[in-house]
Coordinates of C-alpha atoms (C1' of nucleotides) in Angstrom, one line a residue:
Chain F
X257 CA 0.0 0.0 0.0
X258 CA 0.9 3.4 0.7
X259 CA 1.2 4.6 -2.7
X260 CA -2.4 5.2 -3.5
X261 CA -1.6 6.6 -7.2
X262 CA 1.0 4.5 -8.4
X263 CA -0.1 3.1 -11.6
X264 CA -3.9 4.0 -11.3
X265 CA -4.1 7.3 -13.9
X266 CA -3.7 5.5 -16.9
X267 CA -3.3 7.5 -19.3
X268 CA -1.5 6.4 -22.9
X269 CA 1.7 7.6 -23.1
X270 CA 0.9 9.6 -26.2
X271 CA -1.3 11.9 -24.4
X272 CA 1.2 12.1 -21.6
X273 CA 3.8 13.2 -23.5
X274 CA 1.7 15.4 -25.6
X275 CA 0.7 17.1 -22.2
X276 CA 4.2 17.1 -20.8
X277 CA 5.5 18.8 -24.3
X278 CA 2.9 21.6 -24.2
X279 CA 4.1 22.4 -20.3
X280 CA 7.4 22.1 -20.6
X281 CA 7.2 24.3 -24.1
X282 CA 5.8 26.6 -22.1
X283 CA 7.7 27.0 -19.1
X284 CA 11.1 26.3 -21.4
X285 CA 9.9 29.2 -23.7
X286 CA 8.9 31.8 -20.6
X287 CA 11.5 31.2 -18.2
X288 CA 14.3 30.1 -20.4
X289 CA 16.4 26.3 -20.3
X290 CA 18.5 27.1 -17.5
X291 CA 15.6 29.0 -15.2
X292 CA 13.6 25.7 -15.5
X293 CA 13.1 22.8 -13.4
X294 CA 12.2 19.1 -14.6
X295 CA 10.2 18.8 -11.2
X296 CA 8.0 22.1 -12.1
X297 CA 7.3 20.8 -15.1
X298 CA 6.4 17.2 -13.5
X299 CA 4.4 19.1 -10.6
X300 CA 2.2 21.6 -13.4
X301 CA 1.5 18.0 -15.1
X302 CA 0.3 16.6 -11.9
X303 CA 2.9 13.2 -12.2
X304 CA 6.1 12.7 -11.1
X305 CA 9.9 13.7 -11.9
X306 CA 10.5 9.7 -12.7
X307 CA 7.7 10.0 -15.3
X308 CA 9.3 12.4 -17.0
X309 CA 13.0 11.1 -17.7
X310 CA 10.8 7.6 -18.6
X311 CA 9.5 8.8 -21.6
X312 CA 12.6 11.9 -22.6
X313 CA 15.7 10.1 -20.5
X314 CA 17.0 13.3 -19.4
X315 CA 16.1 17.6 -19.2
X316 CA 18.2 18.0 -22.6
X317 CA 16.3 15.1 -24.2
X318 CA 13.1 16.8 -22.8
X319 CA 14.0 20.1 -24.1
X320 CA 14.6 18.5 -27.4
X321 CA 11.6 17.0 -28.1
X322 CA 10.2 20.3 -27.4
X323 CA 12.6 21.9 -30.1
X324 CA 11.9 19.1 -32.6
X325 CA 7.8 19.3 -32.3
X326 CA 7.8 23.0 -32.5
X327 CA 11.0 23.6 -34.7
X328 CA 8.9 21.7 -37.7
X329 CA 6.0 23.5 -37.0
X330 CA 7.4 27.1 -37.5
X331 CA 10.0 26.0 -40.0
X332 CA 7.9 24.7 -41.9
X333 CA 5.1 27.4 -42.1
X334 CA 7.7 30.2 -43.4
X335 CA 9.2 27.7 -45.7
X336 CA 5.5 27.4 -47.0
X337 CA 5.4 31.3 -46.8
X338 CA 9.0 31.8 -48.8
X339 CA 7.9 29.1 -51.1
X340 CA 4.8 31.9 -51.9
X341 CA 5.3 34.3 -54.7
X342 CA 5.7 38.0 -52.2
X343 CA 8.7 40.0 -51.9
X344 CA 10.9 42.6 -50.1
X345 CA 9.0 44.0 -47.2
X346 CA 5.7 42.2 -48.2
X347 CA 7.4 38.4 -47.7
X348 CA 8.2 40.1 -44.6
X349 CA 4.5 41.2 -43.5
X350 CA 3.0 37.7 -45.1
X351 CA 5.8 36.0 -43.2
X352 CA 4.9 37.9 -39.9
X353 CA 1.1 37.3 -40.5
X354 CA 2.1 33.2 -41.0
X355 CA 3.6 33.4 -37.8
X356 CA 1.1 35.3 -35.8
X357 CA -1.5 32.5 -37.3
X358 CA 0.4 30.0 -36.5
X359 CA 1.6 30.5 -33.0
X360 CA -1.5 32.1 -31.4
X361 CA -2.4 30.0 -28.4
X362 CA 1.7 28.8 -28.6
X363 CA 3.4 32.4 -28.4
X364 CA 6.3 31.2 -26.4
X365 CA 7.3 28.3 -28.6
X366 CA 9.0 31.2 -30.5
X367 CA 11.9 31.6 -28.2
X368 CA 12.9 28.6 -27.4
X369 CA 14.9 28.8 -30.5
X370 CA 16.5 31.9 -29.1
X371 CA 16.8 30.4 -25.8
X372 CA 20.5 32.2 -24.7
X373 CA 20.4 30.3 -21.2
X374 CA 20.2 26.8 -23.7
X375 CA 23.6 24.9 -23.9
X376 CA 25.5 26.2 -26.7
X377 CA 27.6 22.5 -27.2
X378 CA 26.3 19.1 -27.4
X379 CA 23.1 17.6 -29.1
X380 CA 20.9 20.5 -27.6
X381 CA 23.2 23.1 -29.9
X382 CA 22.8 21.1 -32.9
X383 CA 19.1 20.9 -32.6
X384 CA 19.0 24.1 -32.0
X385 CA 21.4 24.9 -34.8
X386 CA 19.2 23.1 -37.1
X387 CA 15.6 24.9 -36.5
X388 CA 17.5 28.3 -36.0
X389 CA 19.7 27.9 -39.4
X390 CA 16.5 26.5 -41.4
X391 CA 14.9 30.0 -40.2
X392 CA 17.6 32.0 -40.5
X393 CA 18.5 30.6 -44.1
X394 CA 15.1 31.5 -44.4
X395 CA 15.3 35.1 -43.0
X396 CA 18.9 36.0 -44.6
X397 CA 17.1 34.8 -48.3
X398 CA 14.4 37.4 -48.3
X399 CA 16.2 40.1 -47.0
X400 CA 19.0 40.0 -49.8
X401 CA 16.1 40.3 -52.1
X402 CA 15.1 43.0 -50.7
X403 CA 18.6 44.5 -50.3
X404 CA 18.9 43.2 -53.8
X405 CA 15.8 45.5 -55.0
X406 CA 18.0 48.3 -52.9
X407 CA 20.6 48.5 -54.9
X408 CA 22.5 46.9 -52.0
X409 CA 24.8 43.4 -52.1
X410 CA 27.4 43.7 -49.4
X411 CA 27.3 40.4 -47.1
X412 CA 27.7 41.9 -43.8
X413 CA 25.1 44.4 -44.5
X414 CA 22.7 41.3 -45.2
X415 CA 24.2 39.7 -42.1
X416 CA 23.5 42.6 -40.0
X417 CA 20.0 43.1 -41.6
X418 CA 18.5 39.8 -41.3
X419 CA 19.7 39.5 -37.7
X420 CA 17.5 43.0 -37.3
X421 CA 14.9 41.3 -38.4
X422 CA 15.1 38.4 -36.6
X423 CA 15.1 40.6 -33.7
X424 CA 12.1 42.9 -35.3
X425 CA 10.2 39.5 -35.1
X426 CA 11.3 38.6 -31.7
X427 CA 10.6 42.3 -30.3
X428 CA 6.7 41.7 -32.0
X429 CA 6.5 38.3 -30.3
X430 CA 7.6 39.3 -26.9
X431 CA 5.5 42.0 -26.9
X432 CA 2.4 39.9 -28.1
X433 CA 3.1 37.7 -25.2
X434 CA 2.8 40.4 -22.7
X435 CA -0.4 41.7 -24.5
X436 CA -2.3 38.2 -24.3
X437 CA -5.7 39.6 -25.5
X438 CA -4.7 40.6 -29.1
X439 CA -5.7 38.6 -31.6
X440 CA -3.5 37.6 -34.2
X441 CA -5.2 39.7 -36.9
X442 CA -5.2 42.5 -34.7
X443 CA -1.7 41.8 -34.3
X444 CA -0.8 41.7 -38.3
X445 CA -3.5 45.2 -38.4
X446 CA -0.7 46.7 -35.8
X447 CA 2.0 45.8 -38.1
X448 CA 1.1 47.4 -41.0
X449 CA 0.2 50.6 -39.3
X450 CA 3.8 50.2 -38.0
X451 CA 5.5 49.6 -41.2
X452 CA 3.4 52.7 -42.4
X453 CA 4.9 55.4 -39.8
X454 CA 8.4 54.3 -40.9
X455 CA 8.4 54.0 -44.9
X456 CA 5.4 56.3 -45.7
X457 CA 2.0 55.1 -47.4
X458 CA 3.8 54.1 -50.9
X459 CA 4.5 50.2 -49.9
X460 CA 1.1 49.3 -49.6
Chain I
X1291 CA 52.3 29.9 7.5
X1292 CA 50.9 28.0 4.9
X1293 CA 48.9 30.4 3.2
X1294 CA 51.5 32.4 0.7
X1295 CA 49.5 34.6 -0.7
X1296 CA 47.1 35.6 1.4
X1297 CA 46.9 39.5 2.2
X1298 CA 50.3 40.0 0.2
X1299 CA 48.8 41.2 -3.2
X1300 CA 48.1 45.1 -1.9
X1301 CA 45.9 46.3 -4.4
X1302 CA 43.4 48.8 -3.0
X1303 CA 39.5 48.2 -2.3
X1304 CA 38.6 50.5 -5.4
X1305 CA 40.7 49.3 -7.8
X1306 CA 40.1 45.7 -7.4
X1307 CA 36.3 46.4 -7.0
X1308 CA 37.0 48.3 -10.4
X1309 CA 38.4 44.9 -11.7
X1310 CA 36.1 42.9 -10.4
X1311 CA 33.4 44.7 -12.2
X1312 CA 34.9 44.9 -15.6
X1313 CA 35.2 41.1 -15.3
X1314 CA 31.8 40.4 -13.4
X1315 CA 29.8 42.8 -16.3
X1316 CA 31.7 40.8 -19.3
X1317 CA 30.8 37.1 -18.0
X1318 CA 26.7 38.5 -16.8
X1319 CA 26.5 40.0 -20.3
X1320 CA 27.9 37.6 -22.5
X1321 CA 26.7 34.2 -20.4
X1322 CA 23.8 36.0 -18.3
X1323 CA 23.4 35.9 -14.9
X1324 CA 22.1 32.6 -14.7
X1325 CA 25.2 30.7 -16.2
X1326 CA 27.9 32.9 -14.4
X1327 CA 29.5 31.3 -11.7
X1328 CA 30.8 33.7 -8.5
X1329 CA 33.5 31.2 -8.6
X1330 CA 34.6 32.0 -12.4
X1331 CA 34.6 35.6 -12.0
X1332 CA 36.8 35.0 -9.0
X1333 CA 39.2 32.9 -11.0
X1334 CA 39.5 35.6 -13.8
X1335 CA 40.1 38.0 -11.5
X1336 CA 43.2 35.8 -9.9
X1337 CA 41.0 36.0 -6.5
X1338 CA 39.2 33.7 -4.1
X1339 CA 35.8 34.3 -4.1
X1340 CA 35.2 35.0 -0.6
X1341 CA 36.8 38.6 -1.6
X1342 CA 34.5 39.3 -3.8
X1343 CA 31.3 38.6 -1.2
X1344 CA 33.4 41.1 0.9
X1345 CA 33.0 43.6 -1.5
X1346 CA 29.7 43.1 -2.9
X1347 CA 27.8 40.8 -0.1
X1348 CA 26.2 38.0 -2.9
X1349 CA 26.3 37.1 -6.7
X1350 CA 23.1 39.4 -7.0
X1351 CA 24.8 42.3 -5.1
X1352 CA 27.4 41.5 -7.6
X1353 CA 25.0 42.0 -10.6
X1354 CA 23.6 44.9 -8.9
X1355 CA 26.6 47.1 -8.9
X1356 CA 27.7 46.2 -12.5
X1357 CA 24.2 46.9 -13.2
X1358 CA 24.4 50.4 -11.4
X1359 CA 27.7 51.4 -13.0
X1360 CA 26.9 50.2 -17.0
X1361 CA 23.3 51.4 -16.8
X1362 CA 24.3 55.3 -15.5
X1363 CA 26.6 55.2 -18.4
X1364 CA 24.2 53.9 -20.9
X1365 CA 21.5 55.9 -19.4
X1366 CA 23.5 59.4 -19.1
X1367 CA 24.1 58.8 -22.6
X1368 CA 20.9 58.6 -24.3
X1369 CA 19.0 61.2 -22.3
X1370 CA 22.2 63.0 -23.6
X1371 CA 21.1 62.5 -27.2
X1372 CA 17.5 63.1 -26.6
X1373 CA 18.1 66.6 -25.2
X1374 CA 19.3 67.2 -28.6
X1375 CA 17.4 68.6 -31.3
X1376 CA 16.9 65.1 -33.8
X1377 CA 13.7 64.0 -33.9
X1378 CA 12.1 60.8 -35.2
X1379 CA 14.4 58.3 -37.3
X1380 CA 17.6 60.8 -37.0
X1381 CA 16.9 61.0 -33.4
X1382 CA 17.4 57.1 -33.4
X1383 CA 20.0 57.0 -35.4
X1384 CA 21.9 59.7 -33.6
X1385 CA 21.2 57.4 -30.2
X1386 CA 22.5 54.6 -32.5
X1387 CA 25.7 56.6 -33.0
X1388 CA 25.8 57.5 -29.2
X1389 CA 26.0 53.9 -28.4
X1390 CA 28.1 52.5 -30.9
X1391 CA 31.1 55.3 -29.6
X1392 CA 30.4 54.7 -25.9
X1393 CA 30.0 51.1 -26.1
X1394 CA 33.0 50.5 -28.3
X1395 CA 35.3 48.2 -26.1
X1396 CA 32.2 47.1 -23.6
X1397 CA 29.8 46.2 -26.1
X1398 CA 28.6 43.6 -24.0
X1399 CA 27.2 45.9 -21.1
X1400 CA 24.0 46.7 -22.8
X1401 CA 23.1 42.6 -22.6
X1402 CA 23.2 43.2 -18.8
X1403 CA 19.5 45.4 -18.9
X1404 CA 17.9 42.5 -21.2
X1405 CA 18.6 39.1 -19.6
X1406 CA 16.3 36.9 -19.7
X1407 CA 18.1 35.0 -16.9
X1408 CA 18.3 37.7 -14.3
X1409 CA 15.6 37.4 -11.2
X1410 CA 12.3 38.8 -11.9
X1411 CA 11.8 39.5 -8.6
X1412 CA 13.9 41.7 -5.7
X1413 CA 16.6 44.2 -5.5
X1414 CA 18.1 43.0 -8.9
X1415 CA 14.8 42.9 -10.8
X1416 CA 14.3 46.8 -9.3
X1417 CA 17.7 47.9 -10.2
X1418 CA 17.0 46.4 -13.8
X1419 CA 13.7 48.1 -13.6
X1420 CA 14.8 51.6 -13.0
X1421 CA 17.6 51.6 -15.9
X1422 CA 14.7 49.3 -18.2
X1423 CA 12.4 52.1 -17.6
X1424 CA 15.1 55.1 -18.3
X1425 CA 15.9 53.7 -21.4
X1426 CA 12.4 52.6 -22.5
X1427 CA 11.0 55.8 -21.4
X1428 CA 13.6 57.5 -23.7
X1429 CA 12.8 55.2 -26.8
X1430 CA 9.1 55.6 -26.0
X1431 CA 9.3 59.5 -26.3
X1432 CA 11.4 59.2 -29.5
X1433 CA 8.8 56.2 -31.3
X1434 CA 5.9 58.2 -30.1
X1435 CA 7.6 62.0 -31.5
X1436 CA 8.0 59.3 -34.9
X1437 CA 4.6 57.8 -35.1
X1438 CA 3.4 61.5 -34.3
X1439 CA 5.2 62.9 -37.2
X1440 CA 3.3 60.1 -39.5
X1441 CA -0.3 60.8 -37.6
X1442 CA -0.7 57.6 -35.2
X1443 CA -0.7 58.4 -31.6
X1444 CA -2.5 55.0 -30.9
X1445 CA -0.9 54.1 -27.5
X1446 CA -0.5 50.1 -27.8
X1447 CA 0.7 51.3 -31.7
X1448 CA 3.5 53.4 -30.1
X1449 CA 3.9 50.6 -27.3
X1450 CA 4.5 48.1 -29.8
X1451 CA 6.8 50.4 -32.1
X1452 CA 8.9 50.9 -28.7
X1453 CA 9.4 47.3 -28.4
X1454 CA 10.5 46.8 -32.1
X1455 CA 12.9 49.7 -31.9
X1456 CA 14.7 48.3 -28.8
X1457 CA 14.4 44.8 -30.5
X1458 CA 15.9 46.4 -33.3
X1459 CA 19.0 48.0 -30.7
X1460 CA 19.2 44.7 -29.0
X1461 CA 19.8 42.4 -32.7
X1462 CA 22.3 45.7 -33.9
X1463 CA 24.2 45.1 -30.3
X1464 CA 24.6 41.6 -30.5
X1465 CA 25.7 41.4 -34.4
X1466 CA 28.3 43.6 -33.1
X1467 CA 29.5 41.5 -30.2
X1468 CA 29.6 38.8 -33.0
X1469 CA 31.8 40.8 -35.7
X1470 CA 34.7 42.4 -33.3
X1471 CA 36.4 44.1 -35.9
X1472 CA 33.5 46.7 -36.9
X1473 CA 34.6 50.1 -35.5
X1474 CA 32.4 52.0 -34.2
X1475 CA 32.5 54.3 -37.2
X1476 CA 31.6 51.2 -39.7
X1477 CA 28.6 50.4 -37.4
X1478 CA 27.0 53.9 -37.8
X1479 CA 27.8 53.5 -41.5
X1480 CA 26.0 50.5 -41.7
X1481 CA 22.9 51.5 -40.0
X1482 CA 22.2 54.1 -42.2
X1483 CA 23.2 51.6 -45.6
X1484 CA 20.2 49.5 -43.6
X1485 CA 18.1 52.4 -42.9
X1486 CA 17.9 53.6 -46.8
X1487 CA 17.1 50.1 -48.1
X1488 CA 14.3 50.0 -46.1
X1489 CA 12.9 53.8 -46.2
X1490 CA 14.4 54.6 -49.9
X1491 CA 17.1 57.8 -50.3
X1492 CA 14.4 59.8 -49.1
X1493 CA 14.6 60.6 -45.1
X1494 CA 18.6 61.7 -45.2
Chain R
dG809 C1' 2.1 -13.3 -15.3
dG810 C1' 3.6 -9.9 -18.4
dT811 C1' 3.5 -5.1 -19.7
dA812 C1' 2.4 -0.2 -19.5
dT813 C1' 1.8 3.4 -16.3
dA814 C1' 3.2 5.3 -12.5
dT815 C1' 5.7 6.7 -7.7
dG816 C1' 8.6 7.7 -3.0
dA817 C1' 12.9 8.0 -1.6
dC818 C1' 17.2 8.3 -2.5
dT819 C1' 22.3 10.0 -4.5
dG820 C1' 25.7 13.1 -6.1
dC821 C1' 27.2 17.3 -7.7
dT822 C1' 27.3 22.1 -8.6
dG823 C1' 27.3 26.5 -6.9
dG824 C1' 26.0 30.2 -3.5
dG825 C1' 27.5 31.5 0.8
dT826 C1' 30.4 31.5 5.4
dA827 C1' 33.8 31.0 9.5
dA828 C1' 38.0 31.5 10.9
dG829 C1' 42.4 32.5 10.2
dT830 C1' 46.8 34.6 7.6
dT831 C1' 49.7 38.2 5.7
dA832 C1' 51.2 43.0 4.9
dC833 C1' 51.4 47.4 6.2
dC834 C1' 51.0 51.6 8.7
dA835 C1' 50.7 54.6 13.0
dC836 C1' 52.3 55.3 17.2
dG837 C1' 55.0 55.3 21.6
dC838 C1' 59.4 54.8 23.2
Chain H
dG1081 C1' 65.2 52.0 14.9
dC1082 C1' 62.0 49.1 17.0
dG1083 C1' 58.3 46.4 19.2
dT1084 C1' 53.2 46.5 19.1
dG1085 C1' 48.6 46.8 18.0
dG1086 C1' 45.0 47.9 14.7
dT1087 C1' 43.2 47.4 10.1
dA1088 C1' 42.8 46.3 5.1
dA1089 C1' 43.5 42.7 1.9
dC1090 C1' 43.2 38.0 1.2
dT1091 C1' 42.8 32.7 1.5
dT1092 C1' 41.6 27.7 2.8
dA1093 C1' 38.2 24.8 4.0
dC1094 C1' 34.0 24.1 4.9
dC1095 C1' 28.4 24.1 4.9
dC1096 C1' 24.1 23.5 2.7
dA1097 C1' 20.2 24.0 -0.6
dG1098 C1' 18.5 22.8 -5.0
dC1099 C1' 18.3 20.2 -8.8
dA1100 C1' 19.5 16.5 -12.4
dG1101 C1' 19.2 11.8 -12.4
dT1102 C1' 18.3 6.8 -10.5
dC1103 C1' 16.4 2.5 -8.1
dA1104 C1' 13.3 -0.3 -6.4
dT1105 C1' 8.6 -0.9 -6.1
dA1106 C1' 3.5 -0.4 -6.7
dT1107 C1' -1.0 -0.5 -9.4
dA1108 C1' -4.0 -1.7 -13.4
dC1109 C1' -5.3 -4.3 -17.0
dC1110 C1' -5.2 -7.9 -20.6

DNA sequence: GGTATATGACTGCTGGGTAAGTTACCACGC
DNA sequence: GCGTGGTAACTTACCCAGCAGTCATATACC
């Protein structure tokens, strides 16, 4: 006896990791790798540390999986998106929209691809690299067209401008994460207006 | 005996405090606060670590005064530049300038206001909070004076706008820490190769 | 009885923090 | 010039909390 719950929840281990993923996405994404414990994850799941390394075998393996599920999913929407037939600053503004679609109800899984407190060697560091290079690749692509349509070709001034806007969209996510009760639309409305005050009414 | 070094080094309270900090605000802005080690810092500094909890009391007292010293500095700065007479995107770039030239040779200390690792809560968290709130205060005055000049004054417009453009600070901060041979001088030129592929010759 | 789902109670290590003592040096009286 | 006591600078050796990770065991169901 003694251990009234051992064994009794049954829940398939599909769901259970499902559930464990979302939490630990969560918590990973708000409070960063470092800042986050595997038994606060276990306790906001209701189970047990034990449970936990079962199914992932360690924290690293945990935050993994979490990379992996969400890496595709955000990868893969602004590969869709670049794969599209915009441009310049508008493949910027469908790209944002994309992501605002995509990660409403998930805003944190953004950052855990920009995670600075995440180990920078080992397995970790090449997951990471692979999700963050897909993007940036990604990123770096459409703004030398638009540098391109600027007259402008110099590779550190593509560097330095896709890593602004890899921070532009980090600033936007951040900031949509403190402002939980804006939609996603409302969020791409906000954008344009933004875009407006800086280059004028001429870019659509 | 036993103990051959201990008292004999002789360097005064100020200037090792001095050392201490220089070392203390490179490891906290490049690793964070979470991932620093007292111990490390200690080691760099050729000191046991006990010294430097006689000098600053903990690891967040520690953060505290490097904190105190690199945010006057950074603070001082930019209220410098907004007394001046640039208004909306010269205004930003002339703080751009400003920090490029006083940050040459620290350019880590402005990571120190922005880590994600650093407590949320107590003396550090205020102390973050009152140089946070000097700075954002500043780029709030400057993005509102910009969305003003371009007829928005929608406040969670100018909120968001705010956010970008330290986003925007933050990405131009850390490409820098990333490419240590860029001068100050080649930064500034940079920004404003950036600026005009986005805004067109037009705005200077 | 075999397997999937679970748990309480442990270990070991890392890192913040401390107690107590050591060395150098200076000021002062003689 | 020379003991002597006070103080600033500094260290070794330790404590302890928190957390990653593990072991043995328990329950439920086919």
């Amino acid at each position: 006896m003694a251990r009234p719950n051992a064994g009794t929840k049954g829940v398939p281990r599909l769901d259970r990791e499902t559930q464990i993923l979302d939490i630990a996405s969560e918590q990973f994404g708000t409070y960063g790798f470092a800042a986050t414990s595997v038994a606060t994850v276990a306790d906001l799941a209701g189970i047990s540390k034990p449970l936990i390394y079962n199914y992932f075998g360690s924290k690293d393996g945990l935050f993994e999986a979490c990379l992996d599920r969400g890496g595709a999913l955000v990868a893969d929407e602004i590969e869709r998106i670049a794969r599209g037939d915009a441009v310049g600053i508008q493949r910027g503004m469908a790209t944002l929209g994309g992501m605002f679609a995509l990660l409403d109800g998930r805003r944190h899984l953004w950052r855990l691809f920009f995670d600075p407190s995440a180990p920078t060697t080992g397995p970790i560091a090449d997951s990471v690299t692979v999700y963050a290079d897909r993007i940036g690749k990604l990123a770096e692509e459409g703004v030398a067209e638009l540098m391109g349509l600027a007259g402008n070709d110099d590779l550190l001034d593509i560097s330095a401008m896709t890593s602004v806007w890899l921070g532009i969209v980090d600033s936007l996510m951040n900031w949509w994460v403190e402002h939980p009760n804006e939609s996603a639309e409302q969020m791409m409305q906000r954008c344009l207006r933004l875009l407006t005050a800086i280059v004028g009414e001429g870019e659509k």
